[in-house]
Each structure stands twice: as C-alpha cells, then as structure tokens.
Amino acid sequence: MARPNDEVEALLREYADLIAITGGDAFKARAYEKAARAIGGYPADIAGLDEDGLKEIPNVGRSIADKVVEYLRTGRMAVLEERRAKIPAGVRELIAVPGLGPKKALRLYEDLHISSVQQLSAALDADALADLRGFGEKSRENIRHGIELLRRAGARVPLSTALDTAEEIVAELSRVTGCRRCACAGSLRRMRETVGDLDILVAARRSDPFMAALCELPATAEVVARGTKKTSVRTAEGLQVDLRVLPQESWGAGMQYFTGSKGHNIRTRTIAVHQGLKLSEYGLFDAGSGQSLASRTEEEVYARLGLPWIPPTLREDRGEIEAALHGELPEVVTERDIRGDLHTHTDLTDGLAPLEEMVAAASKRGYAYYAVTDHAPRLYMQRMTDEKVLAQRERLRELAGTLGRMRLLHGTELNIDPDGEVDWPAGFLAGFDVCVASVHSHFGLGRGAMTRRLVRACENPYVNIIGHPTTRLIGRRAGVDADWDEVFAACARTGTALEVNAQPDRLDLCDVDILRAREHGVKFAVNTDAHAVAHLAQLRYGVGTAQRGWLTRDDVINTWPLTRLRRFLRKGG
C-alpha cells in the first residue's frame, strides 16, 4: 500500500546503492540519494505529475524525472534493472546489514564468495575476515552488531509504514455496509516503534462482508487464513493483517483485550480472577453465573476491575497497573498539547522546502511558536556560513509580522565535535533563540570519550536541546555507547532538554531511555526534525514515543507557553 512517492524513493535509493557498489561516480550516487529523499518527502502524490511537474521537486532534474516517468508509466525502471543484473543478489542482501556498506559487501563477495547474511555470520564466527584489508577488529564487531540488529528487526516494519497501511485498511472496511466501528488495536495502538502484524477490529452483526472485503483489497497479496471470526492476510510488503469481527456490545472488551501487551493482559486477567470474574474479548463476566458485567467500552471494563482507563501507550506492564491502583497514572502528553516545533530545517541546508513554505505550514498547524534550526558550518556538506544564517534571521523577522499569533524563533542545529565543542563562538551563539546540538559524526568513540563529549555539550550555556541523543537509526544503526545515566544527570543539572525526535527511523530518545532520563528530572522536547512540509505531520510518532515514556505536559518544554519556554532557553541566565 506504499504511496508512489515511497515506491520511487526506495527505487532511487537502491539505484544509488548500486552505483556505489559498482564503483560509479560518487556525486551521481549522491544526486540520486538526494532526489529519493526529496520525492519521499514531497507532500503531493507524484503519480499525476509529468516530467515538468517532477522537475519542480527539489533535486529532481531531467534525467531523474525521465526515469520516474518511465516507472510510473510502465512499472519498471530500465537502468535499475540493468544495474541489478550486474550485481549478484547476495551482494544486495549484504548491504542491508547496518554498518557494512556497498563497497565492503562487494569485496566480501569477490574475495570470500560470501553472498548471504547467514554466510557472513558464519565467516565472522570462523574469523575468516581477520586478514581482509578494511575489516579490522572494530569493523568486524560493527558488522556483527549490524547482523544482530537485522535479525532483531525480522519481519517487523516501522511504525509509520504500519500506521499508513492500517489507516488505509480501516478506511476501506469502514465503508462496508453494516460497519458500526472499525479501529486498530495491538502494538500499533500502543505506538511501538516497529510492528510485527496489524490487529484490526470491526463491530458488526455479520462478519462475512468484512472478511471478503479484506481478502479483496488491492494491498492483499496473500490470504493466510479465512474464517468467520478471524481472517489473516499478508500485504505486498509482507505485513500480516489479522481482522476480527465482534458484536457491537463487545467492542470495549475487544479493544482492551487485543491492545495490551502480553504482560499487561496477564495482570488484568489476574485481577479479574481474584474478583471471581472472567475477562475475554467478549466482555467481563461473572465466573459463576456467566453474567456479562462490562463490555461496551474500555472504560467500563477497567472500572469494573477497579482501575481507571489506562492509555494504550502505557499498557506494557511497566508499572501502569500499580500506578492506576494508587491513583498515580500520569496524564500523558498529547499532540494537542504541543505548542510549537523546536527543530526543523529548510532548503538553506538539507531541507527540501524554502523557509516561507515551512513557516506557512507550521502556521496552518496552529502553533504558538515555531523554530527554524538549519545546520551549522561544521557539517561541511551543508555549506552554511555566517552570512547565510544572518540573512535567514532577517528574513524571519520580515515574516514575523505576517503570521498573526505564531512567533518565530531563529535557531540552529549545532554539531557536537568529538571533544564536546560546538560550532560558532559564544558571542555568535548568543544571537540565536534556541540551539539544538547533535552528534553527526565519530559515532564509534569509546564509552568514556562519548560520555564526556555529551556532558560537555550540555554544559555549554548556549546549548538548549540535545538532538536525537543516541543517534540511532532503527534497524540500521545502533545508538552510540555512553554512560547515559551520567548524561541524563548532566542534562538535569544544566537545564538542557533531551529531544524525542519524531522521525520514524529515529524515535530518539526511545521510550525506555525516556523513562530512565525522567527519573533524573530531565526535561524533553518533542520535535519533528522536519526536512519537508510533510514531515511536520510526523509529530504524532514523537508524541506516541513520549507517551510510552510516561511524559506529561510539564515534562515537555514545547507544550509550555512562550514566556516559560524562553526562561528555560536562557539556562538560568
């Protein structure tokens, strides 16, 4: 069910990888990567665009537009298929291993005839890579860890992909005659960062029309099992979808039963047993008489168990039952609570849209404030200069009078050097409203050096937020190694917020780290790190992650009124 934009983005990224594998022009590979990102972030559906329309997208020139038009018209891209034919399938499999890369994958194939992840793992175990140039001990350890990341990901898909698919299916099934309710449950409703399968519930009198509709959806590639109570299909992307149809009167019980984690559900069923009750997807019943006591709403079910309603994102058996019993459940932050975005980019550096478009899109979201934080000069590929950033500041001031209630903040995303230093001297940094500082290089520093690096950045009086703190990319790159409790303590001590980055491949900090940092008294910023107008809508993934970390409005600085936020950004000054 991928959008044409997503399909083309994946194909262009693959083509860029294949150029790199075959030793092609690095600038050409980079051009295709940039075009892929631009098309993936383009807000409109590209299916209806001709060559001229495609060339309006940043970084898409005539040659790339021709290839995209060819794919949209024929379903194939000839140059990509030609490149694929030159590269063994095994090498293409190897480059999926985080930390390996196309050139090393090709060398493994040519020198050791390794053409699968399984063979690579066996070669590592046999120490067969030790004498291969470029595969030192640290490199081999990174590859080993990359294989583990790949295996852990398994058939799970990113939250954003699963949510897009689920919302399309729910929309289709909701149109079927007789549908009273239709919604997602399971790990997707709990907003887990990756999803193994989709649980979709329908409330209706008859199940057959819905089971048939699911099997006939264009996205359905395979029917795994079809029945009257449950039907399972698999999409073209390999995602399994399980559909269950319940009576309307059992809707609340079904949503409760199929949403919680295994641990959470064991706890609620145990509470029911101790009260002489039986809890199932059809309702909460008296174990002796079989009388139905609660089933229509989740609130009814939880209340009959002696509990308040527990937000789905908390149902992970991480203490939420105890908190509920003691009246200590947090009122978790919601998307409506977010008053502004404090980390976004424009085409002045690596964003895809001009300043005016990003600001206008933020204003339409009803924000009270909005920060533009383009990259600083030490991320050399972005070619930032003092003159450029000061000109941007002037333009922001010009725009400020046209926006009504929304206030514009001029910021920057600084680079944290290996020694903890950041771009620009103190006098220059003082001119920004907000400074996000992030690690963009030297990910392999040892634990002690990485910890000192991050702590020193926190201690900088002009650094307000540590962006995507662990630098992880889900399923592709592990987070950096640091003593995170020491970093969290430094953030709390210095008044430096930690970011919950909403990009679906980051979600950094993750929920577990948020829980730890919160114990230290850290404050957080839920930001999109948007590089395109469409990315502003990714806020919901960051909010979901924040909820899983039990964050409230008071924990999240960009839910605060601007006056309180500005006091925080002064870091006690």
CSV table of N, CA and C in Angstrom, one decimal, residues 358-489:
chain,number,residue,atom,x,y,z
A,358,MET,N,7.9,26.4,4.9
A,358,MET,CA,7.9,25.7,6.2
A,358,MET,C,7.1,26.5,7.2
A,359,VAL,N,7.4,27.8,7.2
A,359,VAL,CA,6.7,28.7,8.2
A,359,VAL,C,5.2,28.7,8.0
A,360,ALA,N,4.8,28.8,6.7
A,360,ALA,CA,3.4,28.8,6.4
A,360,ALA,C,2.7,27.5,6.8
A,361,ALA,N,3.4,26.4,6.6
A,361,ALA,CA,2.8,25.1,7.0
A,361,ALA,C,2.7,25.0,8.5
A,362,ALA,N,3.7,25.5,9.2
A,362,ALA,CA,3.7,25.5,10.7
A,362,ALA,C,2.5,26.3,11.2
A,363,SER,N,2.3,27.5,10.6
A,363,SER,CA,1.2,28.4,11.0
A,363,SER,C,-0.1,27.7,10.8
A,364,LYS,N,-0.3,26.9,9.7
A,364,LYS,CA,-1.5,26.2,9.5
A,364,LYS,C,-1.8,25.1,10.6
A,365,ARG,N,-0.8,24.7,11.2
A,365,ARG,CA,-0.9,23.7,12.3
A,365,ARG,C,-1.4,24.3,13.6
A,366,GLY,N,-1.5,25.7,13.6
A,366,GLY,CA,-2.0,26.4,14.7
A,366,GLY,C,-1.0,26.5,15.8
A,367,TYR,N,0.3,26.4,15.5
A,367,TYR,CA,1.4,26.6,16.5
A,367,TYR,C,1.4,28.0,17.1
A,368,ALA,N,1.8,28.1,18.4
A,368,ALA,CA,2.0,29.4,19.0
A,368,ALA,C,3.4,29.9,18.7
A,369,TYR,N,4.3,29.0,18.5
A,369,TYR,CA,5.7,29.3,18.1
A,369,TYR,C,6.3,28.2,17.2
A,370,TYR,N,7.4,28.6,16.5
A,370,TYR,CA,8.0,27.7,15.6
A,370,TYR,C,9.5,28.1,15.4
A,371,ALA,N,10.3,27.1,15.5
A,371,ALA,CA,11.8,27.4,15.4
A,371,ALA,C,12.3,26.8,14.1
A,372,VAL,N,13.1,27.6,13.4
A,372,VAL,CA,13.9,27.1,12.3
A,372,VAL,C,15.3,26.9,12.7
A,373,THR,N,15.8,25.7,12.6
A,373,THR,CA,17.2,25.3,13.1
A,373,THR,C,18.0,24.7,12.0
A,374,ASP,N,18.4,25.4,11.0
A,374,ASP,CA,19.2,24.8,10.0
A,374,ASP,C,20.6,24.5,10.5
A,375,HIS,N,21.3,23.6,9.8
A,375,HIS,CA,22.6,23.1,10.2
A,375,HIS,C,23.7,24.2,10.3
A,376,ALA,N,24.6,24.0,11.2
A,376,ALA,CA,25.7,24.9,11.4
A,376,ALA,C,26.9,24.5,10.5
A,377,PRO,N,28.0,25.4,10.4
A,377,PRO,CA,29.0,25.2,9.4
A,377,PRO,C,29.9,24.0,9.5
A,378,ARG,N,30.0,23.4,10.7
A,378,ARG,CA,30.9,22.2,10.8
A,378,ARG,C,30.3,20.9,10.1
A,379,LEU,N,29.1,21.0,9.8
A,379,LEU,CA,28.5,19.9,8.9
A,379,LEU,C,28.8,20.4,7.5
A,380,TYR,N,30.0,20.2,7.1
A,380,TYR,CA,30.6,20.9,5.9
A,380,TYR,C,29.8,20.8,4.6
A,381,MET,N,29.1,19.6,4.4
A,381,MET,CA,28.4,19.4,3.2
A,381,MET,C,27.2,20.3,3.0
A,382,GLN,N,26.8,21.0,4.1
A,382,GLN,CA,25.6,21.9,4.0
A,382,GLN,C,26.0,23.3,3.7
A,383,ARG,N,27.3,23.6,3.7
A,383,ARG,CA,27.8,24.9,3.2
A,383,ARG,C,27.2,26.1,3.9
A,384,MET,N,27.0,26.0,5.2
A,384,MET,CA,26.4,27.1,6.0
A,384,MET,C,27.5,28.1,6.2
A,385,THR,N,27.2,29.4,6.2
A,385,THR,CA,28.1,30.5,6.5
A,385,THR,C,27.4,31.4,7.5
A,386,ASP,N,28.2,32.3,8.1
A,386,ASP,CA,27.7,33.3,9.0
A,386,ASP,C,26.7,34.2,8.2
A,387,GLU,N,27.1,34.6,7.0
A,387,GLU,CA,26.3,35.5,6.2
A,387,GLU,C,24.9,34.9,5.9
A,388,LYS,N,24.9,33.6,5.5
A,388,LYS,CA,23.7,32.9,5.2
A,388,LYS,C,22.7,32.9,6.4
A,389,VAL,N,23.2,32.5,7.5
A,389,VAL,CA,22.4,32.4,8.7
A,389,VAL,C,21.9,33.7,9.2
A,390,LEU,N,22.7,34.7,9.1
A,390,LEU,CA,22.2,36.1,9.5
A,390,LEU,C,21.2,36.6,8.5
A,391,ALA,N,21.3,36.3,7.2
A,391,ALA,CA,20.3,36.7,6.2
A,391,ALA,C,19.0,36.0,6.5
A,392,GLN,N,19.1,34.7,6.9
A,392,GLN,CA,17.9,34.0,7.3
A,392,GLN,C,17.2,34.6,8.5
A,393,ARG,N,18.0,35.1,9.4
A,393,ARG,CA,17.4,35.7,10.6
A,393,ARG,C,16.6,37.0,10.2
A,394,GLU,N,17.2,37.7,9.3
A,394,GLU,CA,16.5,38.9,8.8
A,394,GLU,C,15.2,38.6,8.1
A,395,ARG,N,15.2,37.5,7.3
A,395,ARG,CA,14.0,37.1,6.6
A,395,ARG,C,12.9,36.7,7.6
A,396,LEU,N,13.4,36.0,8.7
A,396,LEU,CA,12.4,35.5,9.7
A,396,LEU,C,11.7,36.7,10.3
A,397,ARG,N,12.5,37.8,10.6
A,397,ARG,CA,11.9,39.0,11.2
A,397,ARG,C,10.9,39.6,10.3
A,398,GLU,N,11.2,39.6,9.0
A,398,GLU,CA,10.3,40.1,8.0
A,398,GLU,C,9.0,39.3,8.0
A,399,LEU,N,9.1,38.0,8.1
A,399,LEU,CA,7.9,37.1,8.1
A,399,LEU,C,7.1,37.2,9.3
A,400,ALA,N,7.8,37.6,10.4
A,400,ALA,CA,7.1,37.6,11.7
A,400,ALA,C,5.9,38.4,11.8
A,401,GLY,N,5.9,39.5,11.0
A,401,GLY,CA,4.7,40.4,11.1
A,401,GLY,C,3.5,40.0,10.2
A,402,THR,N,3.7,38.8,9.5
A,402,THR,CA,2.6,38.4,8.6
A,402,THR,C,1.9,37.2,9.2
A,403,LEU,N,2.2,36.7,10.4
A,403,LEU,CA,1.8,35.4,10.8
A,403,LEU,C,0.7,35.4,11.9
A,404,GLY,N,0.3,36.6,12.3
A,404,GLY,CA,-0.7,36.6,13.4
A,404,GLY,C,-0.1,36.2,14.7
A,405,ARG,N,-0.7,35.1,15.3
A,405,ARG,CA,-0.3,34.8,16.7
A,405,ARG,C,1.0,34.0,16.8
A,406,MET,N,1.4,33.3,15.7
A,406,MET,CA,2.6,32.4,15.8
A,406,MET,C,3.9,33.3,15.9
A,407,ARG,N,4.7,33.0,16.8
A,407,ARG,CA,6.0,33.6,17.0
A,407,ARG,C,7.1,32.7,16.4
A,408,LEU,N,8.0,33.4,15.7
A,408,LEU,CA,9.1,32.7,15.0
A,408,LEU,C,10.4,32.8,15.9
A,409,LEU,N,11.0,31.6,16.0
A,409,LEU,CA,12.3,31.6,16.8
A,409,LEU,C,13.4,31.2,15.8
A,410,HIS,N,14.5,31.9,15.8
A,410,HIS,CA,15.6,31.6,15.0
A,410,HIS,C,16.6,30.8,15.8
A,411,GLY,N,16.8,29.6,15.3
A,411,GLY,CA,17.7,28.6,15.9
A,411,GLY,C,18.7,28.0,15.0
A,412,THR,N,19.5,27.1,15.5
A,412,THR,CA,20.4,26.3,14.7
A,412,THR,C,20.6,24.9,15.2
A,413,GLU,N,20.9,24.0,14.4
A,413,GLU,CA,21.3,22.7,14.9
A,413,GLU,C,22.9,22.6,14.8
A,414,LEU,N,23.5,22.6,16.0
A,414,LEU,CA,24.9,22.6,16.1
A,414,LEU,C,25.5,21.2,16.0
A,415,ASN,N,26.7,21.1,15.7
A,415,ASN,CA,27.4,19.8,15.6
A,415,ASN,C,28.3,19.6,16.9
A,416,ILE,N,28.1,18.5,17.6
A,416,ILE,CA,28.9,18.3,18.8
A,416,ILE,C,30.2,17.5,18.3
A,417,ASP,N,31.3,18.2,18.4
A,417,ASP,CA,32.6,17.7,18.0
A,417,ASP,C,33.0,16.5,19.0
A,418,PRO,N,34.0,15.7,18.6
A,418,PRO,CA,34.4,14.6,19.5
A,418,PRO,C,34.8,15.1,20.9
A,419,ASP,N,35.3,16.4,21.0
A,419,ASP,CA,35.7,16.9,22.3
A,419,ASP,C,34.6,17.6,23.0
A,420,GLY,N,33.4,17.7,22.4
A,420,GLY,CA,32.2,18.3,23.0
A,420,GLY,C,32.1,19.8,22.6
A,421,GLU,N,33.0,20.3,21.8
A,421,GLU,CA,32.8,21.7,21.3
A,421,GLU,C,31.7,21.7,20.2
A,422,VAL,N,31.2,22.9,20.0
A,422,VAL,CA,30.1,23.1,19.0
A,422,VAL,C,30.5,24.3,18.1
A,423,ASP,N,29.8,24.4,17.0
A,423,ASP,CA,30.1,25.5,16.0
A,423,ASP,C,29.8,26.9,16.6
A,424,TRP,N,30.6,27.8,16.1
A,424,TRP,CA,30.4,29.2,16.4
A,424,TRP,C,30.9,29.6,17.8
A,425,PRO,N,31.5,30.8,18.0
A,425,PRO,CA,31.9,31.2,19.3
A,425,PRO,C,30.7,31.7,20.1
A,426,ALA,N,30.9,31.9,21.4
A,426,ALA,CA,29.8,32.2,22.4
A,426,ALA,C,29.1,33.5,21.9
A,427,GLY,N,29.8,34.5,21.5
A,427,GLY,CA,29.1,35.8,21.1
A,427,GLY,C,28.2,35.6,20.0
A,428,PHE,N,28.5,34.7,19.0
A,428,PHE,CA,27.6,34.4,17.9
A,428,PHE,C,26.4,33.6,18.3
A,429,LEU,N,26.7,32.6,19.2
A,429,LEU,CA,25.6,31.7,19.6
A,429,LEU,C,24.5,32.5,20.4
A,430,ALA,N,25.0,33.6,21.1
A,430,ALA,CA,24.1,34.4,21.9
A,430,ALA,C,23.0,35.0,21.1
A,431,GLY,N,23.1,35.1,19.8
A,431,GLY,CA,22.1,35.7,18.9
A,431,GLY,C,21.0,34.8,18.5
A,432,PHE,N,21.1,33.5,18.8
A,432,PHE,CA,20.0,32.6,18.5
A,432,PHE,C,19.0,32.5,19.6
A,433,ASP,N,17.8,32.2,19.2
A,433,ASP,CA,16.7,32.0,20.3
A,433,ASP,C,16.8,30.6,20.9
A,434,VAL,N,17.2,29.6,20.1
A,434,VAL,CA,17.3,28.2,20.5
A,434,VAL,C,18.4,27.5,19.8
A,435,CYS,N,19.2,26.7,20.5
A,435,CYS,CA,20.3,25.9,19.9
A,435,CYS,C,20.1,24.5,20.2
A,436,VAL,N,19.9,23.7,19.2
A,436,VAL,CA,19.9,22.2,19.3
A,436,VAL,C,21.3,21.8,19.0
A,437,ALA,N,21.9,20.9,19.7
A,437,ALA,CA,23.2,20.3,19.5
A,437,ALA,C,23.1,18.8,19.3
A,438,SER,N,23.7,18.3,18.2
A,438,SER,CA,23.6,16.9,17.9
A,438,SER,C,24.9,16.3,17.5
A,439,VAL,N,25.0,15.0,17.7
A,439,VAL,CA,26.2,14.2,17.2
A,439,VAL,C,25.9,13.8,15.8
A,440,HIS,N,26.8,14.2,14.9
A,440,HIS,CA,26.6,13.8,13.4
A,440,HIS,C,27.8,13.0,12.9
A,441,SER,N,28.8,12.8,13.7
A,441,SER,CA,30.0,12.1,13.2
A,441,SER,C,30.7,11.4,14.4
A,442,HIS,N,31.7,10.6,14.1
A,442,HIS,CA,32.6,10.0,15.1
A,442,HIS,C,31.7,9.2,16.1
A,443,PHE,N,30.8,8.3,15.5
A,443,PHE,CA,29.9,7.5,16.3
A,443,PHE,C,30.6,6.4,17.1
A,444,GLY,N,31.8,6.1,16.7
A,444,GLY,CA,32.5,5.0,17.3
A,444,GLY,C,33.4,5.3,18.5
A,445,LEU,N,33.3,6.5,19.0
A,445,LEU,CA,34.1,6.9,20.2
A,445,LEU,C,33.8,5.9,21.3
A,446,GLY,N,34.8,5.7,22.1
A,446,GLY,CA,34.7,4.8,23.3
A,446,GLY,C,33.7,5.4,24.3
A,447,ARG,N,33.2,4.6,25.2
A,447,ARG,CA,32.2,5.0,26.1
A,447,ARG,C,32.6,6.2,27.0
A,448,GLY,N,33.8,6.2,27.5
A,448,GLY,CA,34.2,7.4,28.3
A,448,GLY,C,34.3,8.6,27.5
A,449,ALA,N,34.9,8.6,26.3
A,449,ALA,CA,35.0,9.8,25.5
A,449,ALA,C,33.6,10.3,25.0
A,450,MET,N,32.7,9.3,24.7
A,450,MET,CA,31.4,9.7,24.2
A,450,MET,C,30.6,10.4,25.3
A,451,THR,N,30.8,9.9,26.5
A,451,THR,CA,30.1,10.4,27.7
A,451,THR,C,30.6,11.9,28.0
A,452,ARG,N,31.9,12.0,28.0
A,452,ARG,CA,32.5,13.4,28.2
A,452,ARG,C,32.0,14.3,27.1
A,453,ARG,N,32.0,13.8,25.8
A,453,ARG,CA,31.5,14.7,24.7
A,453,ARG,C,30.1,15.2,24.9
A,454,LEU,N,29.2,14.4,25.3
A,454,LEU,CA,27.8,14.8,25.5
A,454,LEU,C,27.7,15.7,26.8
A,455,VAL,N,28.3,15.3,27.8
A,455,VAL,CA,28.3,16.1,29.1
A,455,VAL,C,28.8,17.5,28.8
A,456,ARG,N,29.9,17.6,28.1
A,456,ARG,CA,30.5,18.9,27.8
A,456,ARG,C,29.5,19.8,27.0
A,457,ALA,N,28.8,19.1,26.0
A,457,ALA,CA,27.8,19.9,25.2
A,457,ALA,C,26.7,20.4,26.1
A,458,CYS,N,26.3,19.6,27.0
A,458,CYS,CA,25.2,20.0,28.0
A,458,CYS,C,25.7,21.2,28.8
A,459,GLU,N,26.9,21.2,29.1
A,459,GLU,CA,27.5,22.3,30.0
A,459,GLU,C,27.7,23.6,29.2
A,460,ASN,N,27.6,23.6,27.9
A,460,ASN,CA,27.7,24.8,27.1
A,460,ASN,C,26.4,25.7,27.4
A,461,PRO,N,26.6,26.9,27.9
A,461,PRO,CA,25.5,27.7,28.3
A,461,PRO,C,24.5,28.1,27.2
A,462,TYR,N,24.9,27.8,25.9
A,462,TYR,CA,24.0,28.2,24.8
A,462,TYR,C,23.4,27.0,24.2
A,463,VAL,N,23.7,25.8,24.6
A,463,VAL,CA,23.0,24.6,24.1
A,463,VAL,C,21.8,24.3,24.9
A,464,ASN,N,20.6,24.3,24.3
A,464,ASN,CA,19.4,24.2,24.9
A,464,ASN,C,18.8,22.7,24.9
A,465,ILE,N,19.1,22.1,23.7
A,465,ILE,CA,18.5,20.7,23.5
A,465,ILE,C,19.5,19.8,22.9
A,466,ILE,N,19.7,18.6,23.3
A,466,ILE,CA,20.5,17.6,22.7
A,466,ILE,C,19.6,16.9,21.7
A,467,GLY,N,19.9,17.1,20.4
A,467,GLY,CA,19.1,16.5,19.3
A,467,GLY,C,19.4,15.0,19.1
A,468,HIS,N,18.3,14.2,18.7
A,468,HIS,CA,18.4,12.8,18.5
A,468,HIS,C,19.6,12.2,19.3
A,469,PRO,N,19.5,12.2,20.7
A,469,PRO,CA,20.6,12.0,21.5
A,469,PRO,C,21.5,10.7,21.3
A,470,THR,N,20.9,9.6,21.0
A,470,THR,CA,21.7,8.4,20.8
A,470,THR,C,22.2,8.2,19.4
A,471,THR,N,21.7,8.9,18.5
A,471,THR,CA,22.0,8.9,17.0
A,471,THR,C,21.5,7.7,16.3
A,472,ARG,N,20.7,6.8,17.0
A,472,ARG,CA,20.3,5.5,16.4
A,472,ARG,C,19.5,5.7,15.2
A,473,LEU,N,19.5,4.8,14.3
A,473,LEU,CA,18.6,4.7,13.2
A,473,LEU,C,18.0,3.3,13.3
A,474,ILE,N,16.7,3.2,13.5
A,474,ILE,CA,16.0,1.9,13.8
A,474,ILE,C,16.3,0.9,12.8
A,475,GLY,N,16.9,-0.3,13.2
A,475,GLY,CA,17.2,-1.4,12.3
A,475,GLY,C,18.4,-1.1,11.4
A,476,ARG,N,19.0,0.0,11.5
A,476,ARG,CA,20.2,0.3,10.6
A,476,ARG,C,21.4,0.7,11.4
A,477,ARG,N,21.3,1.4,12.5
A,477,ARG,CA,22.4,1.8,13.2
A,477,ARG,C,22.1,1.9,14.7
A,478,ALA,N,23.0,1.2,15.5
A,478,ALA,CA,22.8,1.3,16.9
A,478,ALA,C,23.1,2.6,17.5
A,479,GLY,N,22.6,2.9,18.6
A,479,GLY,CA,22.9,4.2,19.3
A,479,GLY,C,24.4,4.2,19.8
A,480,VAL,N,24.9,5.4,20.0
A,480,VAL,CA,26.3,5.5,20.5
A,480,VAL,C,26.4,4.9,21.9
A,481,ASP,N,27.6,4.5,22.3
A,481,ASP,CA,27.9,4.0,23.6
A,481,ASP,C,28.3,5.1,24.5
A,482,ALA,N,27.5,5.3,25.6
A,482,ALA,CA,27.8,6.3,26.6
A,482,ALA,C,27.2,5.9,27.9
A,483,ASP,N,27.7,6.5,29.0
A,483,ASP,CA,27.1,6.3,30.3
A,483,ASP,C,25.9,7.2,30.4
A,484,TRP,N,24.8,6.7,30.0
A,484,TRP,CA,23.6,7.6,29.8
A,484,TRP,C,23.1,8.1,31.1
A,485,ASP,N,23.2,7.4,32.2
A,485,ASP,CA,22.8,8.0,33.5
A,485,ASP,C,23.6,9.2,33.8
A,486,GLU,N,24.9,9.2,33.5
A,486,GLU,CA,25.7,10.4,33.7
A,486,GLU,C,25.3,11.5,32.8
A,487,VAL,N,25.0,11.2,31.5
A,487,VAL,CA,24.5,12.2,30.6
A,487,VAL,C,23.1,12.8,31.1
A,488,PHE,N,22.2,11.9,31.5
A,488,PHE,CA,20.9,12.4,32.0
A,488,PHE,C,21.1,13.3,33.2
A,489,ALA,N,22.0,12.9,34.1
A,489,ALA,CA,22.2,13.7,35.3
A,489,ALA,C,22.7,15.1,34.9
